[in-house]
Coordinates of C-alpha atoms and ligand atoms in Angstrom, one line a residue:
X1 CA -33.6 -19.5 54.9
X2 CA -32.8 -15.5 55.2
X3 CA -29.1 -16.9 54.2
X4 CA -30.2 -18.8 50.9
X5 CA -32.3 -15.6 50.1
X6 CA -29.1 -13.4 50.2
X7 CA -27.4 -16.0 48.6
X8 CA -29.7 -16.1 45.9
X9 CA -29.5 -12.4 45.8
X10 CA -26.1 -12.0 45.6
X11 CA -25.8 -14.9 42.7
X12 CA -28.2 -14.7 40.4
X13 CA -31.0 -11.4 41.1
X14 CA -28.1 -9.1 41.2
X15 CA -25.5 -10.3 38.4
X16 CA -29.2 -10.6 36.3
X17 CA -30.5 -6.8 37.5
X18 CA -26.3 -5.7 36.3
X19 CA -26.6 -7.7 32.8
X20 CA -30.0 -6.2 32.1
X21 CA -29.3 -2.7 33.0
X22 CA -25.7 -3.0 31.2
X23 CA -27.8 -4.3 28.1
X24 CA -29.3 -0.7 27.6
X25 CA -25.8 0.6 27.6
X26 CA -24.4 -1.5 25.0
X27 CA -24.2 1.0 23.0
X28 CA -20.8 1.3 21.2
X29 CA -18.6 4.8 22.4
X30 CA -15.2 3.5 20.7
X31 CA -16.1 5.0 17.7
X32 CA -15.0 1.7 15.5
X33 CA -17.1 -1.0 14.2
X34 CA -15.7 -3.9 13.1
X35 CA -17.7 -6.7 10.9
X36 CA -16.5 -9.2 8.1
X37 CA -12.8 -8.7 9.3
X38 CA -12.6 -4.7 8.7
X39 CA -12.0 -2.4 11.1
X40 CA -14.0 1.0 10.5
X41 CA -12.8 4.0 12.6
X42 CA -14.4 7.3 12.3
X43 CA -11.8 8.5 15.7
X44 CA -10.8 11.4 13.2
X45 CA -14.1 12.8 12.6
X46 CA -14.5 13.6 16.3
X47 CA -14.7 17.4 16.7
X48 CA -14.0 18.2 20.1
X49 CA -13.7 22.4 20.3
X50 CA -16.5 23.2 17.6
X51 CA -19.4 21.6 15.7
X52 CA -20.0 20.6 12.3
X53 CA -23.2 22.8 11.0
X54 CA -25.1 23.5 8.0
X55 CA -28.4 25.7 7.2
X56 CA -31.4 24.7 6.0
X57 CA -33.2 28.1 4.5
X58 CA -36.4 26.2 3.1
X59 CA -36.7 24.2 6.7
X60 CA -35.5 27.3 8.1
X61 CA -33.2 25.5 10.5
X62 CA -29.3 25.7 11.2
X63 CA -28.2 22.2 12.3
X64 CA -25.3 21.8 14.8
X65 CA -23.7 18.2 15.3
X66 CA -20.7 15.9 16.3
X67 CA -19.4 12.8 15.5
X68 CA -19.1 10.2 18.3
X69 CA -19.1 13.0 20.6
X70 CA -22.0 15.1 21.7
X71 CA -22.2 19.1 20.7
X72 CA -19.9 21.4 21.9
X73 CA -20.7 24.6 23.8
X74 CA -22.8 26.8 20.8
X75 CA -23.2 30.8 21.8
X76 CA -26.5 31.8 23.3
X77 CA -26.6 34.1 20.0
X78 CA -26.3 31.6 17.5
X79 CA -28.9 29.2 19.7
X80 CA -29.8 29.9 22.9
X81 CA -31.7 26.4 23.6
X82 CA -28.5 24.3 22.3
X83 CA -27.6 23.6 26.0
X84 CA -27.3 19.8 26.8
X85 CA -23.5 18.4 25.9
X86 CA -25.2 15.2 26.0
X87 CA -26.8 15.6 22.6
X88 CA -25.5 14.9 19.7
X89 CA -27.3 16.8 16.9
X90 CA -30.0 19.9 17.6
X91 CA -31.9 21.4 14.6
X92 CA -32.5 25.0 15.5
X93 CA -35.5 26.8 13.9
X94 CA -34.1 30.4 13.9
X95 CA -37.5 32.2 13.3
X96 CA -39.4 30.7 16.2
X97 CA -36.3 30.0 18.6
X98 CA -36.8 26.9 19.6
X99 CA -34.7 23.3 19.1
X100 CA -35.2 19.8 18.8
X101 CA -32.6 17.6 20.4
X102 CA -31.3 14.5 18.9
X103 CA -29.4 11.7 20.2
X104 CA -27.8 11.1 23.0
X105 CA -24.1 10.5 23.4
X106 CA -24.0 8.8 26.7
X107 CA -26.2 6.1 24.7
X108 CA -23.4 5.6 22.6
X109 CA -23.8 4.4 18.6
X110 CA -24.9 0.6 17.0
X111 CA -23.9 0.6 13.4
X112 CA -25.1 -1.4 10.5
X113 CA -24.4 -1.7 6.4
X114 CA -26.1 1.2 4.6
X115 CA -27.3 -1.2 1.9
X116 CA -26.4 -5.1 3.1
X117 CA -26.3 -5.7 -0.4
X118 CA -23.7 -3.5 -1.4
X119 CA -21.4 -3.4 1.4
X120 CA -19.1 -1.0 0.2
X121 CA -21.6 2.1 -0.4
X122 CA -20.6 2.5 3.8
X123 CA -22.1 2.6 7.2
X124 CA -25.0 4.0 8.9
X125 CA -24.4 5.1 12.8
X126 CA -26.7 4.9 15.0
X127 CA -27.3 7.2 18.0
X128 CA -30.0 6.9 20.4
X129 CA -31.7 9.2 22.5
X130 CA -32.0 7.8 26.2
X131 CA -35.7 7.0 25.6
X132 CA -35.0 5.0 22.5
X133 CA -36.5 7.9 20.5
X134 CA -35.2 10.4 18.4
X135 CA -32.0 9.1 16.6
X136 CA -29.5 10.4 14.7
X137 CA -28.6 8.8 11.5
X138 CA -25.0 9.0 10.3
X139 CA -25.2 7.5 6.7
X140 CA -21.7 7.3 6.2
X141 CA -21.1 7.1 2.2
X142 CA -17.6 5.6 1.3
X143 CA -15.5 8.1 -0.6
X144 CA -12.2 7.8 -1.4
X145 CA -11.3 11.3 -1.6
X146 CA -12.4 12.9 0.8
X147 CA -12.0 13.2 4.8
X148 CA -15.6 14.7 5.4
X149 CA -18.2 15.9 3.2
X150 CA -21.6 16.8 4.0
X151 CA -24.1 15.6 1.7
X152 CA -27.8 16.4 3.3
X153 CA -29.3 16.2 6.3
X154 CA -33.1 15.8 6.6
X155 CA -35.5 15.9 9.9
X156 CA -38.1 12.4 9.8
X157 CA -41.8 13.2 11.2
X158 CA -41.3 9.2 11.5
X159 CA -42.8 7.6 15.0
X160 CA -40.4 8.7 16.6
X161 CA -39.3 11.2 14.6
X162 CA -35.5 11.0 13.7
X163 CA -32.9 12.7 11.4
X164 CA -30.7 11.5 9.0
X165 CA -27.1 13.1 8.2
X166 CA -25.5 12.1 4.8
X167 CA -21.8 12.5 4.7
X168 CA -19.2 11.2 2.2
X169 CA -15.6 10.0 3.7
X170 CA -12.8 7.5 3.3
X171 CA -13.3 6.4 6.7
X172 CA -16.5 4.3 5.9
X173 CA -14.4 2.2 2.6
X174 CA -13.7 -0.9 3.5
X175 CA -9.9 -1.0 2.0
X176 CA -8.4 2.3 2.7
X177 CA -6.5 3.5 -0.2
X178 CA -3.0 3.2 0.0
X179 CA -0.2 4.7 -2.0
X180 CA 0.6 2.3 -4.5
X181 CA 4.1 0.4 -4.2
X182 CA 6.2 1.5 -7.2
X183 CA 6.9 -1.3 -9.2
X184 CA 10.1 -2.8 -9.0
X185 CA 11.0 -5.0 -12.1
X186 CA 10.9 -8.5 -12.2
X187 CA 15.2 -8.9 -11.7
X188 CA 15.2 -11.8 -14.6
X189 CA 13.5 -9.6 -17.0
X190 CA 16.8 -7.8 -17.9
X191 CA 14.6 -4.3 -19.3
X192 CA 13.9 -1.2 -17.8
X193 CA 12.8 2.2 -18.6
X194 CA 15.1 5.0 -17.1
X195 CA 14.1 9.0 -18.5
X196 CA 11.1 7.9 -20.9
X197 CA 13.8 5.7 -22.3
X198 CA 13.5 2.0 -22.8
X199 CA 16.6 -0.2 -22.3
X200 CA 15.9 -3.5 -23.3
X201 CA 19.2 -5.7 -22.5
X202 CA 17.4 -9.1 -22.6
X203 CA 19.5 -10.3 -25.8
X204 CA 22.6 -9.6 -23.2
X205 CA 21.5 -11.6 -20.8
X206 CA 24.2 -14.9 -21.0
X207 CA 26.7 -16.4 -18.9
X208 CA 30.3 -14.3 -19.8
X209 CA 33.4 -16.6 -18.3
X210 CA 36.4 -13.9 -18.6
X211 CA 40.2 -13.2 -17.0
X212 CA 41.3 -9.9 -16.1
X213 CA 44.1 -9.0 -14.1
X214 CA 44.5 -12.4 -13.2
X215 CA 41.2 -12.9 -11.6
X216 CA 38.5 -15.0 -13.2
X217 CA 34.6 -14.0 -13.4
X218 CA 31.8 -15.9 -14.4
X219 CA 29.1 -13.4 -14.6
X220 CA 25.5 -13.6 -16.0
X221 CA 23.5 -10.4 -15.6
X222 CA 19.8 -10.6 -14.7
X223 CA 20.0 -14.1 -13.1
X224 CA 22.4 -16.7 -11.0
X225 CA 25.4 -18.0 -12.5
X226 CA 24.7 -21.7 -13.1
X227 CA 27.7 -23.0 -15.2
X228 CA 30.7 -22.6 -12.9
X229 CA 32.7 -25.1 -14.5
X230 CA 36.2 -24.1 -14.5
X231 CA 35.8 -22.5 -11.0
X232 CA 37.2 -24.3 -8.1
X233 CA 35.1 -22.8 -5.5
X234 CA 32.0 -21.1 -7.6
X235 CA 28.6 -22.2 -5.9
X236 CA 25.8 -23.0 -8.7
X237 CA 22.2 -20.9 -8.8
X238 CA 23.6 -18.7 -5.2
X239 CA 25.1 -15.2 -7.2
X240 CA 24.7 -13.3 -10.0
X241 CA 28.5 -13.3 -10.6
X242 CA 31.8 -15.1 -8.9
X243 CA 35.5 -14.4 -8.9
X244 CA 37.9 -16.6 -8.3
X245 CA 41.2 -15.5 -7.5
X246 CA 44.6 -15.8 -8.3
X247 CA 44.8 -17.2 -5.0
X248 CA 42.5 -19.8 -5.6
X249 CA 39.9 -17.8 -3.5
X250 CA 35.9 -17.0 -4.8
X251 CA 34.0 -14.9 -3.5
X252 CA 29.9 -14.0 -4.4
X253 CA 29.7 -10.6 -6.8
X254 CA 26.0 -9.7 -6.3
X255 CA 22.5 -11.3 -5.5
X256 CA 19.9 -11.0 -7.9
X257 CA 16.9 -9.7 -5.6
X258 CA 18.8 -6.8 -5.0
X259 CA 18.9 -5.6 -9.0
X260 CA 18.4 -2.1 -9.4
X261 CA 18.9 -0.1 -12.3
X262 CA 20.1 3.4 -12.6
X263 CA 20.8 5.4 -15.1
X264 CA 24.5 6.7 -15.9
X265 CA 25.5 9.9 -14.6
X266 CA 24.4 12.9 -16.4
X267 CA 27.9 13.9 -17.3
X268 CA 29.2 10.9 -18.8
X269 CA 29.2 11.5 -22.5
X270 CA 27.8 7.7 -23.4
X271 CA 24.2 6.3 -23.9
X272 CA 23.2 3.5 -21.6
X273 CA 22.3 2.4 -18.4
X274 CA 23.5 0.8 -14.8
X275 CA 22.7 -2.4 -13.3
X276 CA 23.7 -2.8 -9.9
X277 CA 23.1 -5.7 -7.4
X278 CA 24.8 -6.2 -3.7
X279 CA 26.0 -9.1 -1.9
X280 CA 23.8 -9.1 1.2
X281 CA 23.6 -11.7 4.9
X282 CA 21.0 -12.5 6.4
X283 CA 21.2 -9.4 8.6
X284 CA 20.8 -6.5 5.5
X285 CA 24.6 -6.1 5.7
X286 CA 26.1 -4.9 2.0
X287 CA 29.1 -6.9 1.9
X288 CA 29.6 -6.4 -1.6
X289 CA 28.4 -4.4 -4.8
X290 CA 28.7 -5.3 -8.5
X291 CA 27.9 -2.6 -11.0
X292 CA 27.3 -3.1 -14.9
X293 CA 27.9 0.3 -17.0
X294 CA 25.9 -1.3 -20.7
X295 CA 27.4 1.5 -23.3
X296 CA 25.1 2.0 -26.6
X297 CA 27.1 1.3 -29.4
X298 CA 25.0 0.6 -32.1
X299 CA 27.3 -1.3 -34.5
X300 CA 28.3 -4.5 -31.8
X301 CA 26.4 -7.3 -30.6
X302 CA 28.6 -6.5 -27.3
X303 CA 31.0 -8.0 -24.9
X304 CA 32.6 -7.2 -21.7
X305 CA 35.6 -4.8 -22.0
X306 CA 36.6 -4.3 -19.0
X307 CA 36.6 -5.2 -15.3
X308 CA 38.1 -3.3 -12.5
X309 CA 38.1 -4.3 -8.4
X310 CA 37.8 -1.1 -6.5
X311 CA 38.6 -1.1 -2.9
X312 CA 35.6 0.8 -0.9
X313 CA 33.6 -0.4 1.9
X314 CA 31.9 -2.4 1.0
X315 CA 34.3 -3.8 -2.2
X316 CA 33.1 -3.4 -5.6
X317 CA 33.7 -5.0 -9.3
X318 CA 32.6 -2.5 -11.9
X319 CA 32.0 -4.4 -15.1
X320 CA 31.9 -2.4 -18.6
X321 CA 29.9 -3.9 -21.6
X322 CA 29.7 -2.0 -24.8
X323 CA 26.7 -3.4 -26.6
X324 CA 23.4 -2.6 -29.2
X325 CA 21.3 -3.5 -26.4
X326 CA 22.2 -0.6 -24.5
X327 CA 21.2 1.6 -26.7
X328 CA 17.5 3.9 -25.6
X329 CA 14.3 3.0 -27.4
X330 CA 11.2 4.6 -27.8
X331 CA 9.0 2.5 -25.4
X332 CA 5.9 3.1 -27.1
X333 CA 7.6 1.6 -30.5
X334 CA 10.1 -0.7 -29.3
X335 CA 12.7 -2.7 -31.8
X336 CA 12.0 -6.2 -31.0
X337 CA 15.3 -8.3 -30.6
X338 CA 15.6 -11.7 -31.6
X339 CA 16.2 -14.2 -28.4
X340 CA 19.9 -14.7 -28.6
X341 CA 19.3 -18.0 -26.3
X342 CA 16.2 -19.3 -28.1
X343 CA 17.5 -19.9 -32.0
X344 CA 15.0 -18.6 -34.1
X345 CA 13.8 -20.9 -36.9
X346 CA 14.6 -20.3 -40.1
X347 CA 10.9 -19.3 -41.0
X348 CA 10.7 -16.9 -38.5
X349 CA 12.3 -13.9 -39.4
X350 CA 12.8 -11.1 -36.6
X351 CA 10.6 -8.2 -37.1
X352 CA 10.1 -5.2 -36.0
X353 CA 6.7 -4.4 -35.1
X354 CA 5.8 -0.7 -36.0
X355 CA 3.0 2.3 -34.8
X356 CA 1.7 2.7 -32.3
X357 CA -0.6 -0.1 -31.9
X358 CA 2.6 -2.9 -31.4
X359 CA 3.8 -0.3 -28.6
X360 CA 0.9 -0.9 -26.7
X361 CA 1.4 -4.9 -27.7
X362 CA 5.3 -4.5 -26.5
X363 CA 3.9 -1.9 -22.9
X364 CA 1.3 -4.3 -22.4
X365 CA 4.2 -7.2 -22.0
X366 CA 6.3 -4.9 -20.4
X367 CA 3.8 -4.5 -17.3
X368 CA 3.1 -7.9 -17.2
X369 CA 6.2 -9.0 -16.5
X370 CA 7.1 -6.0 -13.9
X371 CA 3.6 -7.5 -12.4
X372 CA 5.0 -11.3 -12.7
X373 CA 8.1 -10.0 -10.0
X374 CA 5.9 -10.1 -7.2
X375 CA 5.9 -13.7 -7.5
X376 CA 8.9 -13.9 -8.4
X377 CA 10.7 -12.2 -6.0
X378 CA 9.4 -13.6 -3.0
X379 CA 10.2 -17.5 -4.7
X380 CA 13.8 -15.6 -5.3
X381 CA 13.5 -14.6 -1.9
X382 CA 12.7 -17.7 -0.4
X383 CA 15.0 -19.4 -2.3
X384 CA 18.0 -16.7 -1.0
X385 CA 16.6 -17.6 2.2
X386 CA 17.7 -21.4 2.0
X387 CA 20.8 -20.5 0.5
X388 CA 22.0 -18.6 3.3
X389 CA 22.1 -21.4 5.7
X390 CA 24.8 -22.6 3.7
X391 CA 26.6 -19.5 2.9
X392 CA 29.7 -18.2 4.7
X393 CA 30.3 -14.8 3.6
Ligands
LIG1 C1 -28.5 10.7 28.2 O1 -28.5 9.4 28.7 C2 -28.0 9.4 30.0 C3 -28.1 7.9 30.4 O2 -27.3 7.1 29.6 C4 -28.9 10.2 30.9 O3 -28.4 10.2 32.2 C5 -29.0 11.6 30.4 O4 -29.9 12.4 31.2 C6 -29.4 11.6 28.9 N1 -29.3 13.0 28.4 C7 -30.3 13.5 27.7 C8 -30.1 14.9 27.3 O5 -31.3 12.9 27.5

């Protein structure tokens, strides 16, 4: 009998008299709360050599308090009855000497919604005194800007009392701000703006099949080259250009998710702008650049002029293509090109559309298509993806 009662003991009084007195330390001491798959951490507002304070002349009161931490030492001079390290806000009444302590780290926080109806406005923390009475209220107010400000803080004759500590910081938004990704345009829509300037080479973009120096290109800026007939090794819809050889060899020029635009050097006399892309494996390695130099010249439509092979690690083809399209425009009052692949009807007449307001009208599609890569790029990437199982660079 003695046995079953230290049995029992041992197996269920015990583990019950551990869960019950564990209960009234549930109290959170991580300093994170995390509800509706957000993670809030207020670990940087923890001061742990000084307090945070503020004066209240009408209450006559100077407040000192921590964050997830109780109070740190305060001199005897500034409040001499600011002496338990376990408390996490006193509120010192400087005419009569005396204090009122509030909370109690060791208690640890519990942490609800300000407003469960608008669950961005932030958090309210908890702390608990050990007797369940006098609390400190963090209202936590989400603002984006700033680290820590203190709003108010007010004392609660409330039974029992409490006080309540309003403070603006980013910690208590739900999405913290990040710096926005600069947008990288959409690598089919062949315009960019480089120095306020607007290049729009769209009417450019077309398949060119030429010969220099014995080797053959087929080349098609701003997206794959599909028609590779007279190539004996050309791949279709893998590379934004191909060369084939006198040998009989092809090899990939550039792949189109790695487009990047840069304007010519400052000391070259011409108007225009780069396009470069890179061959790249699966591994990030560069195994090959292309470059397109577009030179303004207002009076032709344009063609390649030249091509040259230059021998640097990794090799490069440099392409130069002299064409209107080159040429900067004012972004905000754009010259609208007619489609050179889409034949315009003989009704529809291209027009330029002036002032300001058809700037907007032309920005407007601008940013919508840098905002259409995002899809974009990762179907190109996917796509890139499937094509390197069969690539052999
Ligand atoms: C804080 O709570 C702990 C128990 O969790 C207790 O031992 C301690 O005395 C309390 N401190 C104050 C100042 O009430």
């Amino acid at each position: 009998m003695k046995q079953q009662i230290v049995f029992l003991f041992f197996f269920f009084v015990l583990p019950l008299v551990l869960c019950q007195d564990s209960k009234l330390k549930t109290g959170d001491t991580s300093c994170t709360w995390t509800q509706d798959g957000h993670t809030y951490n207020f670990h940087n507002l923890i001061d742990y050599d000084n307090n945070y304070e503020a004066t209240d002349a009408d209450e006559k009161t100077h407040w000192f308090f921590n964050i997830c931490k109780g109070t740190n030492y305060v001199d005897a001079e500034d409040c001499s009855c600011c002496t338990n390290r376990d408390t996490t806000a006193y509120t010192y009444y400087y005419t009569k000497n005396t204090c009122k302590a509030w909370g109690n780290w060791s208690m640890g926080n519990s942490y609800q919604y300000i407003d469960t109806d608008a669950k961005d406005i932030g958090v309210m923390i908890i702390n608990q005194a050990a007797s369940g009475s006098k609390s400190v209220r963090y209202n936590m107010f989400c603002n984006d800007d700033e680290e820590y400000v203190l709003i108010s803080q007010y004392e609660y004759d409330t039974l029992p009392p409490h006080v309540q500590i309003n403070i603006g910081t980013v910690y208590a938004c739900k999405v913290e701000p990040t710096p926005t990704p600069s947008p990288t345009p959409d690598p089919y829509f062949c315009q960019t703006i480089q120095s306020n300037e607007l290049y729009n080479l769209a009417p450019a973009k077309k398949l060119y099949q030429k010969t220099f120096n014995g080797n053959k290109y087929w080349l098609h800026p701003c997206d794959y080259v599909v028609h590779t007939s007279g190539c004996d090794c050309c791949t279709a819809g893998v590379a934004t250009g191909w060369l084939q050889r006198s040998d009989g060899s092809c090899q990939q020029l550039g792949h189109l998710d790695t487009s990047t635009w840069v304007p010519l050097p400052e000391d070259q006399a011409d108007e225009g702008v780069s396009l470069e892309y890179f061959v790249k494996t699966s591994l990030g390695h560069k195994t090959r650049s292309m470059k397109y130099d577009f030179i303004c010249d207002p009076a032709t439509e344009g063609d390649i002029d030249e091509i040259n092979e230059l021998n640097l690690i990794p090799p490069r083809t440099e392409i130069t293509l002299t064409t209107k399209y080159a040429c900067p425009q004012d972004p905000l009052n754009p010259t609208i090109y007619p489609s050179p692949t889409v034949k315009s009807s003989p009704t529809s007449s291209p027009t330029t559309i002036g002032g300001v307001k058809g700037g907007y009208v032309f920005l407007i599609v601008f940013f919508c298509g840098i905002a259409s890569f995002a899809i974009g790029f990762f179907v190109q990437k996917y796509r890139k993806g499937k094509n390197d199982l069969y690539e052999n660079i």
